[in-house]
Coordinates of N, CA and C and ligand atoms in Angstrom, one line a residue:
M12 N 34.4 7.9 -3.8 CA 33.5 7.2 -5.0 C 33.4 8.2 -5.7
S13 N 32.3 7.8 -7.2 CA 32.8 8.7 -8.7 C 31.2 9.2 -8.5
D14 N 31.1 10.5 -9.8 CA 30.0 11.3 -9.7 C 28.9 10.5 -9.8
L15 N 27.3 10.8 -9.4 CA 26.4 9.7 -9.6 C 26.0 10.2 -10.7
M16 N 24.9 9.6 -11.5 CA 24.6 9.3 -12.8 C 23.1 9.7 -13.0
K17 N 21.9 10.4 -13.4 CA 20.6 10.0 -13.3 C 20.4 9.1 -14.2
V18 N 19.0 8.3 -13.4 CA 18.7 7.4 -14.0 C 16.9 7.4 -14.1
S19 N 16.6 7.3 -15.5 CA 15.0 7.7 -15.5 C 14.0 6.6 -16.3
V20 N 14.0 5.7 -15.6 CA 13.4 4.4 -16.5 C 12.2 4.0 -15.7
T21 N 11.4 3.3 -16.6 CA 9.8 2.4 -16.7 C 10.0 1.7 -15.9
V22 N 9.6 0.8 -14.9 CA 9.2 -0.5 -14.9 C 8.1 -1.1 -14.2
N23 N 7.6 -2.1 -14.8 CA 6.6 -2.5 -14.1 C 5.3 -1.6 -14.8
G24 N 5.5 -0.7 -15.9 CA 4.6 0.5 -16.2 C 4.7 1.5 -15.1
R25 N 5.7 1.5 -14.6 CA 5.9 2.8 -13.2 C 7.5 3.6 -13.6
S26 N 7.1 4.8 -13.8 CA 8.7 5.5 -13.4 C 8.8 5.9 -12.5
Y27 N 10.7 5.5 -12.7 CA 11.6 6.0 -11.1 C 12.5 6.6 -12.0
Q28 N 12.8 7.5 -11.1 CA 14.6 8.2 -11.1 C 14.9 7.9 -9.8
A29 N 16.4 8.1 -10.0 CA 17.3 7.8 -9.1 C 18.5 8.4 -10.0
A30 N 19.5 8.8 -8.5 CA 21.1 9.5 -9.0 C 22.0 8.3 -9.0
V31 N 22.4 7.0 -9.5 CA 23.3 6.2 -8.7 C 24.8 5.9 -9.6
E32 N 25.7 5.4 -9.0 CA 27.4 5.5 -9.6 C 27.2 4.5 -10.8
P33 N 27.8 4.8 -12.1 CA 27.7 4.3 -12.8 C 28.0 2.9 -13.0
R34 N 28.9 2.9 -12.3 CA 29.2 0.8 -12.4 C 28.0 0.0 -11.5
L35 N 27.1 0.6 -10.7 CA 25.9 0.1 -10.6 C 25.6 -0.9 -11.6
L36 N 25.5 -2.4 -11.1 CA 24.9 -3.3 -12.1 C 23.2 -2.9 -12.2
L37 N 22.5 -3.5 -13.3 CA 20.9 -3.2 -12.9 C 20.6 -3.9 -12.2
S38 N 20.9 -5.6 -12.1 CA 20.4 -6.1 -11.0 C 20.3 -5.9 -9.6
D39 N 21.5 -5.0 -9.5 CA 21.3 -4.8 -7.9 C 20.6 -2.9 -8.0
F40 N 20.0 -2.4 -9.0 CA 19.6 -1.4 -9.2 C 18.2 -1.7 -8.8
L41 N 17.9 -3.1 -9.3 CA 16.5 -3.2 -9.5 C 16.1 -3.9 -7.8
R42 N 17.4 -4.3 -7.9 CA 17.2 -5.2 -6.3 C 17.6 -4.2 -4.7
H43 N 18.1 -3.1 -5.0 CA 18.4 -2.7 -3.3 C 18.0 -1.3 -3.9
E44 N 17.8 -0.7 -5.3 CA 17.0 1.0 -5.1 C 15.8 1.0 -5.5
L45 N 14.9 -0.1 -6.2 CA 14.1 -0.6 -6.4 C 13.2 -1.0 -5.5
G46 N 13.8 -2.0 -4.5 CA 13.5 -3.2 -4.0 C 12.8 -4.3 -4.7
L47 N 12.7 -4.5 -6.3 CA 12.4 -5.4 -6.7 C 12.7 -6.6 -6.4
T48 N 12.9 -7.9 -5.5 CA 13.8 -8.4 -5.4 C 13.3 -9.7 -5.7
G49 N 12.2 -9.8 -6.9 CA 11.5 -10.9 -7.6 C 12.9 -11.5 -9.0
T50 N 13.9 -10.5 -8.8 CA 15.0 -10.7 -10.1 C 15.9 -10.9 -9.3
H51 N 16.2 -12.4 -9.5 CA 17.3 -13.1 -8.1 C 18.9 -12.6 -9.2
V52 N 19.9 -13.1 -8.5 CA 21.2 -12.8 -8.9 C 21.5 -14.3 -8.5
G53 N 22.5 -14.7 -9.3 CA 23.0 -16.0 -9.3 C 24.6 -16.2 -8.9
C54 N 24.9 -16.0 -10.3 CA 26.4 -16.1 -10.6 C 26.7 -14.6 -10.4
E55 N 26.4 -13.6 -11.3 CA 26.1 -12.8 -12.1 C 27.2 -12.3 -13.0
H56 N 27.2 -13.5 -13.5 CA 28.9 -13.3 -14.8 C 27.3 -13.9 -16.0
G57 N 26.6 -13.7 -16.3 CA 25.6 -14.0 -17.5 C 26.0 -15.9 -17.6
V58 N 25.6 -16.8 -17.2 CA 25.8 -17.6 -17.0 C 24.3 -18.6 -16.9
C59 N 23.5 -18.2 -15.9 CA 22.3 -18.9 -14.9 C 21.2 -18.3 -15.5
G60 N 21.4 -17.3 -16.0 CA 19.9 -16.3 -16.2 C 18.8 -16.3 -15.0
A61 N 19.2 -16.7 -14.1 CA 18.2 -15.8 -12.9 C 17.9 -14.9 -12.8
C62 N 18.8 -13.6 -13.0 CA 18.5 -12.2 -13.2 C 17.8 -11.4 -14.6
T63 N 17.6 -12.6 -15.4 CA 16.6 -11.9 -16.9 C 15.5 -11.1 -16.5
V64 N 15.6 -10.1 -17.3 CA 14.5 -9.4 -17.2 C 13.8 -8.6 -18.7
L65 N 12.6 -7.9 -19.2 CA 12.9 -7.6 -20.1 C 13.0 -6.2 -19.9
F66 N 13.7 -6.0 -21.4 CA 14.2 -4.4 -21.4 C 13.6 -3.8 -23.0
D67 N 12.8 -3.2 -23.2 CA 12.0 -2.9 -23.8 C 12.0 -3.7 -24.8
G68 N 10.9 -5.3 -23.7 CA 10.7 -6.5 -24.8 C 11.4 -7.2 -25.1
Q69 N 12.4 -6.8 -24.2 CA 13.4 -8.1 -25.3 C 13.8 -9.0 -23.8
A70 N 14.2 -10.0 -23.3 CA 15.0 -10.4 -22.1 C 16.0 -10.2 -22.4
V71 N 17.0 -9.8 -21.2 CA 18.2 -9.4 -21.0 C 18.5 -10.2 -19.5
R72 N 20.1 -10.2 -19.5 CA 20.5 -10.7 -18.4 C 21.3 -9.2 -17.6
S73 N 20.5 -9.2 -16.0 CA 20.4 -7.8 -16.1 C 21.7 -7.5 -14.9
C74 N 22.5 -8.7 -15.1 CA 23.5 -8.8 -14.0 C 25.2 -8.1 -15.7
L75 N 24.2 -8.3 -16.0 CA 25.9 -7.9 -17.0 C 25.0 -6.4 -17.7
M76 N 24.3 -5.7 -17.3 CA 24.1 -4.3 -17.8 C 24.3 -3.6 -16.8
F77 N 24.8 -2.7 -17.0 CA 24.4 -1.3 -15.7 C 23.1 -0.4 -15.4
A78 N 22.9 0.2 -14.8 CA 21.9 0.7 -14.4 C 21.6 1.7 -15.2
V79 N 22.9 2.5 -15.8 CA 22.3 4.1 -16.5 C 22.4 3.5 -18.1
Q80 N 22.8 2.0 -18.5 CA 22.6 2.1 -20.1 C 20.2 1.3 -19.9
A81 N 19.7 1.5 -18.7 CA 19.0 1.3 -18.6 C 18.0 2.8 -19.4
H82 N 18.8 4.0 -18.6 CA 17.8 5.5 -18.7 C 17.2 5.7 -20.4
G83 N 16.0 5.5 -19.8 CA 14.9 5.8 -21.0 C 14.4 4.7 -21.4
H84 N 14.4 3.7 -20.8 CA 14.1 2.9 -21.0 C 13.1 1.9 -20.7
E85 N 12.3 0.8 -21.0 CA 11.2 0.5 -20.5 C 11.8 -1.0 -19.7
L86 N 11.4 -1.5 -18.5 CA 11.8 -2.6 -18.2 C 10.0 -3.4 -17.4
M87 N 10.6 -4.7 -17.6 CA 9.8 -5.9 -17.2 C 10.2 -6.6 -16.0
T88 N 10.2 -6.2 -14.9 CA 10.3 -7.7 -14.2 C 9.3 -8.3 -13.7
V89 N 10.0 -9.8 -12.7 CA 8.3 -10.4 -12.3 C 7.1 -10.7 -11.8
E90 N 8.0 -9.0 -11.1 CA 6.5 -8.9 -9.9 C 5.8 -7.8 -11.3
G91 N 6.0 -7.6 -12.7 CA 5.1 -7.1 -13.3 C 4.4 -8.0 -14.3
L92 N 4.5 -9.5 -13.9 CA 4.1 -10.3 -15.0 C 2.3 -10.8 -14.4
A93 N 2.0 -10.8 -12.8 CA 0.6 -10.9 -12.7 C -0.4 -9.9 -12.9
P94 N -1.4 -9.9 -13.2 CA -2.0 -9.0 -13.4 C -2.9 -8.1 -12.1
D95 N -3.4 -8.5 -10.8 CA -3.3 -8.3 -10.2 C -2.6 -9.5 -8.5
P96 N -2.4 -8.7 -7.5 CA -2.1 -9.6 -6.4 C -3.0 -11.0 -6.2
Q97 N -3.8 -11.2 -6.6 CA -5.6 -11.7 -7.2 C -4.9 -12.8 -7.9
H98 N -4.6 -13.0 -8.8 CA -4.5 -13.5 -10.4 C -3.2 -13.7 -10.4
L99 N -2.5 -14.8 -10.9 CA -1.0 -15.2 -11.7 C -1.9 -15.3 -13.2
H100 N -0.6 -15.0 -13.9 CA 0.2 -14.6 -15.3 C -0.1 -16.9 -15.8
P101 N -0.9 -16.6 -16.8 CA -0.7 -17.9 -17.2 C 0.4 -18.8 -17.0
L102 N 1.7 -18.0 -17.6 CA 2.9 -18.2 -17.3 C 3.0 -19.0 -15.9
Q103 N 2.5 -18.7 -14.8 CA 3.2 -18.4 -13.5 C 2.0 -19.6 -13.3
E104 N 0.6 -19.5 -14.0 CA -0.3 -20.4 -13.3 C 0.4 -22.4 -13.8
A105 N 0.8 -21.5 -14.9 CA 1.5 -23.3 -15.6 C 2.8 -24.0 -15.0
F106 N 3.5 -22.8 -14.5 CA 4.8 -23.3 -13.8 C 4.0 -24.4 -12.1
R107 N 3.2 -23.5 -11.8 CA 2.3 -24.0 -10.5 C 1.9 -25.6 -10.7
E108 N 1.0 -25.3 -11.8 CA 0.5 -26.5 -12.1 C 1.2 -27.6 -12.4
A109 N 2.2 -27.8 -13.2 CA 3.0 -28.3 -13.3 C 4.2 -29.0 -12.6
H110 N 4.7 -28.2 -11.8 CA 5.2 -28.5 -10.3 C 6.7 -27.9 -11.5
G111 N 6.4 -26.9 -11.9 CA 8.0 -26.2 -13.0 C 9.0 -25.8 -12.0
L112 N 9.3 -25.5 -10.6 CA 9.7 -25.3 -9.4 C 9.8 -26.2 -8.3
Q113 N 11.4 -26.0 -7.7 CA 11.2 -26.7 -6.3 C 11.6 -25.2 -5.6
C114 N 12.8 -25.0 -4.9 CA 13.1 -24.4 -4.4 C 13.1 -22.0 -4.8
G115 N 12.5 -22.4 -6.2 CA 12.0 -21.7 -7.3 C 12.9 -20.3 -7.4
F116 N 14.3 -20.1 -6.9 CA 15.5 -19.3 -7.0 C 15.4 -19.2 -8.5
C117 N 15.5 -20.3 -10.0 CA 15.4 -19.7 -10.7 C 14.3 -19.6 -11.5
T118 N 13.4 -19.7 -11.2 CA 11.9 -19.5 -11.6 C 12.0 -18.3 -12.7
P119 N 11.6 -16.7 -11.6 CA 11.8 -15.9 -12.0 C 12.5 -15.4 -13.6
G120 N 13.4 -15.8 -13.3 CA 14.7 -15.8 -15.0 C 14.2 -16.5 -16.1
F121 N 13.4 -18.0 -15.4 CA 12.4 -19.0 -16.7 C 11.2 -18.1 -17.1
L122 N 11.2 -17.8 -16.3 CA 9.1 -16.7 -16.8 C 9.9 -15.6 -17.7
M123 N 10.9 -15.2 -17.2 CA 10.9 -13.8 -18.1 C 11.8 -13.8 -19.7
T124 N 12.2 -15.3 -19.0 CA 12.9 -15.2 -20.6 C 11.6 -16.4 -21.4
L125 N 10.8 -17.0 -21.0 CA 9.5 -17.6 -21.5 C 8.3 -16.5 -22.3
L126 N 8.6 -15.7 -21.2 CA 7.1 -14.1 -22.2 C 7.6 -14.1 -23.5
P127 N 8.4 -13.5 -23.4 CA 8.6 -13.4 -25.4 C 8.8 -14.0 -26.2
Y128 N 9.7 -15.3 -25.6 CA 9.9 -16.4 -26.0 C 8.4 -17.2 -26.6
L129 N 7.6 -17.1 -25.9 CA 6.1 -18.0 -26.1 C 5.1 -17.1 -27.4
E130 N 5.8 -15.9 -26.6 CA 4.6 -14.9 -27.4 C 4.9 -14.7 -28.8
Q131 N 6.3 -15.0 -28.8 CA 6.2 -15.4 -30.7 C 6.4 -16.4 -31.3
N132 N 6.6 -17.8 -30.1 CA 6.9 -19.2 -30.5 C 5.5 -19.6 -29.8
P133 N 4.5 -19.6 -30.3 CA 2.9 -19.9 -29.0 C 3.4 -21.5 -29.8
N134 N 3.7 -22.0 -30.6 CA 3.4 -23.6 -30.6 C 4.9 -24.2 -30.7
P135 N 5.7 -24.5 -30.0 CA 7.3 -24.2 -29.9 C 7.3 -26.6 -28.8
T136 N 8.0 -27.3 -30.2 CA 8.4 -28.2 -29.9 C 9.0 -28.8 -28.4
E137 N 9.3 -29.7 -28.1 CA 9.5 -30.2 -26.8 C 11.9 -29.6 -27.0
E138 N 11.8 -30.1 -28.5 CA 13.2 -29.4 -28.6 C 13.1 -28.3 -29.1
E139 N 12.4 -27.8 -29.3 CA 12.6 -25.9 -28.9 C 12.1 -25.3 -27.4
I140 N 11.2 -25.9 -26.5 CA 11.6 -25.3 -25.8 C 12.9 -25.8 -24.9
R141 N 13.3 -26.8 -25.0 CA 15.0 -27.1 -24.2 C 15.8 -26.2 -24.8
L142 N 16.0 -25.9 -25.3 CA 16.5 -25.3 -26.8 C 16.4 -23.4 -26.2
A143 N 15.0 -22.9 -26.2 CA 14.6 -22.0 -25.8 C 15.6 -21.5 -24.4
I144 N 15.0 -22.7 -23.1 CA 15.9 -22.7 -21.6 C 16.7 -23.1 -21.8
S145 N 17.2 -22.7 -22.6 CA 19.1 -23.4 -22.9 C 19.5 -22.9 -21.7
G146 N 19.3 -21.6 -21.7 CA 20.4 -20.6 -20.7 C 19.9 -19.5 -19.5
N147 N 19.0 -20.9 -19.3 CA 18.5 -20.6 -17.6 C 19.1 -22.4 -16.7
L148 N 20.1 -21.8 -15.9 CA 20.0 -23.1 -15.2 C 19.3 -22.9 -14.2
C149 N 18.2 -24.5 -13.6 CA 17.8 -25.3 -12.3 C 19.0 -26.3 -12.1
R150 N 19.0 -25.4 -10.5 CA 19.6 -26.8 -10.0 C 18.7 -27.6 -8.9
C151 N 17.4 -27.9 -9.1 CA 16.3 -29.1 -8.5 C 15.4 -29.6 -9.4
T152 N 14.8 -29.1 -10.5 CA 13.9 -30.1 -11.2 C 13.9 -31.0 -11.9
G153 N 15.6 -31.0 -12.4 CA 15.9 -31.8 -13.5 C 15.3 -31.6 -14.8
Y154 N 14.6 -30.5 -15.1 CA 13.8 -29.5 -16.0 C 12.8 -30.9 -16.7
Q155 N 12.5 -32.0 -16.2 CA 11.3 -31.9 -16.9 C 10.2 -31.6 -16.8
H156 N 9.4 -31.0 -15.7 CA 8.8 -30.4 -15.3 C 8.9 -29.1 -15.8
I157 N 9.8 -28.0 -15.6 CA 9.7 -27.1 -16.4 C 9.1 -26.8 -17.7
V158 N 9.8 -28.3 -18.6 CA 9.3 -28.6 -20.4 C 7.8 -28.8 -19.4
D159 N 7.7 -29.8 -19.2 CA 6.1 -29.8 -19.2 C 5.0 -28.4 -18.8
A160 N 5.8 -27.5 -17.9 CA 5.1 -26.3 -17.5 C 5.3 -25.5 -19.0
V161 N 6.7 -25.4 -19.4 CA 6.4 -24.1 -20.9 C 5.0 -25.0 -21.5
K162 N 5.0 -26.4 -21.9 CA 3.8 -27.1 -22.7 C 2.6 -26.0 -22.6
L163 N 2.4 -26.0 -20.9 CA 1.0 -26.1 -20.7 C 0.8 -24.8 -20.6
A164 N 2.1 -23.7 -20.3 CA 1.7 -22.1 -20.6 C 1.6 -22.3 -22.2
A165 N 1.9 -22.4 -22.8 CA 2.1 -22.5 -24.2 C 0.4 -22.5 -25.1
E166 N -0.4 -24.1 -24.4 CA -1.3 -24.0 -24.1 C -2.5 -22.7 -23.4
K167 N -2.2 -22.4 -22.1 CA -2.5 -21.7 -21.7 C -2.4 -20.3 -22.5
M168 N -1.9 -19.7 -22.9 CA -1.6 -18.4 -23.0 C -2.0 -18.5 -24.9
G169 N -1.7 -19.6 -25.3 CA -2.4 -19.6 -26.9 C -4.6 -19.4 -26.9
S170 N -4.9 -19.8 -25.4 CA -6.3 -20.1 -25.3 C -6.8 -18.5 -25.1
Ligands
FES7 S1 23.2 -13.6 -12.1 FE1 22.9 -12.8 -14.4 S2 23.2 -14.6 -15.7 FE2 23.3 -15.2 -13.6
FES8 S1 13.7 -24.6 -8.7 FE1 15.5 -24.5 -7.5 S2 17.3 -23.9 -8.6 FE2 15.1 -24.2 -10.3

């Protein structure tokens, strides 16, 4: 076993300290060390987008980063989206209302990709939406309902 390294990180507004192996992936750190299993792991090599989280506000693939790279940084996972257990974020509401998910495995990655995207692009065209989600793979929905959900989310987040 290699020497452990200290990681001090803020996730969803809460501080965590841990000692981890340098080779530990950020996705595995979030899921296995912090218990934040909303971040899903599909391909583990940067293709599917299921593991997307926010790193200092930017969408990143947590399977392509080591946990130690997050030291001193601020992360947000899908667990940080809803304001409280009784209410969903408008983005989540839109996915539910427009049937933007079936099995839901891909959904956390879509949501975390779309949060900063819609904050920066409040009125995207359908073509822009399709481009924005082109790095997130869904095996269930055929994407049309996801696109509809993003349009609805843009309306809700803008209102
Ligand atoms: S699990 Fe990270 S991109 Fe697929
Ligand atoms: S809803 Fe099943 S993979 Fe997207």
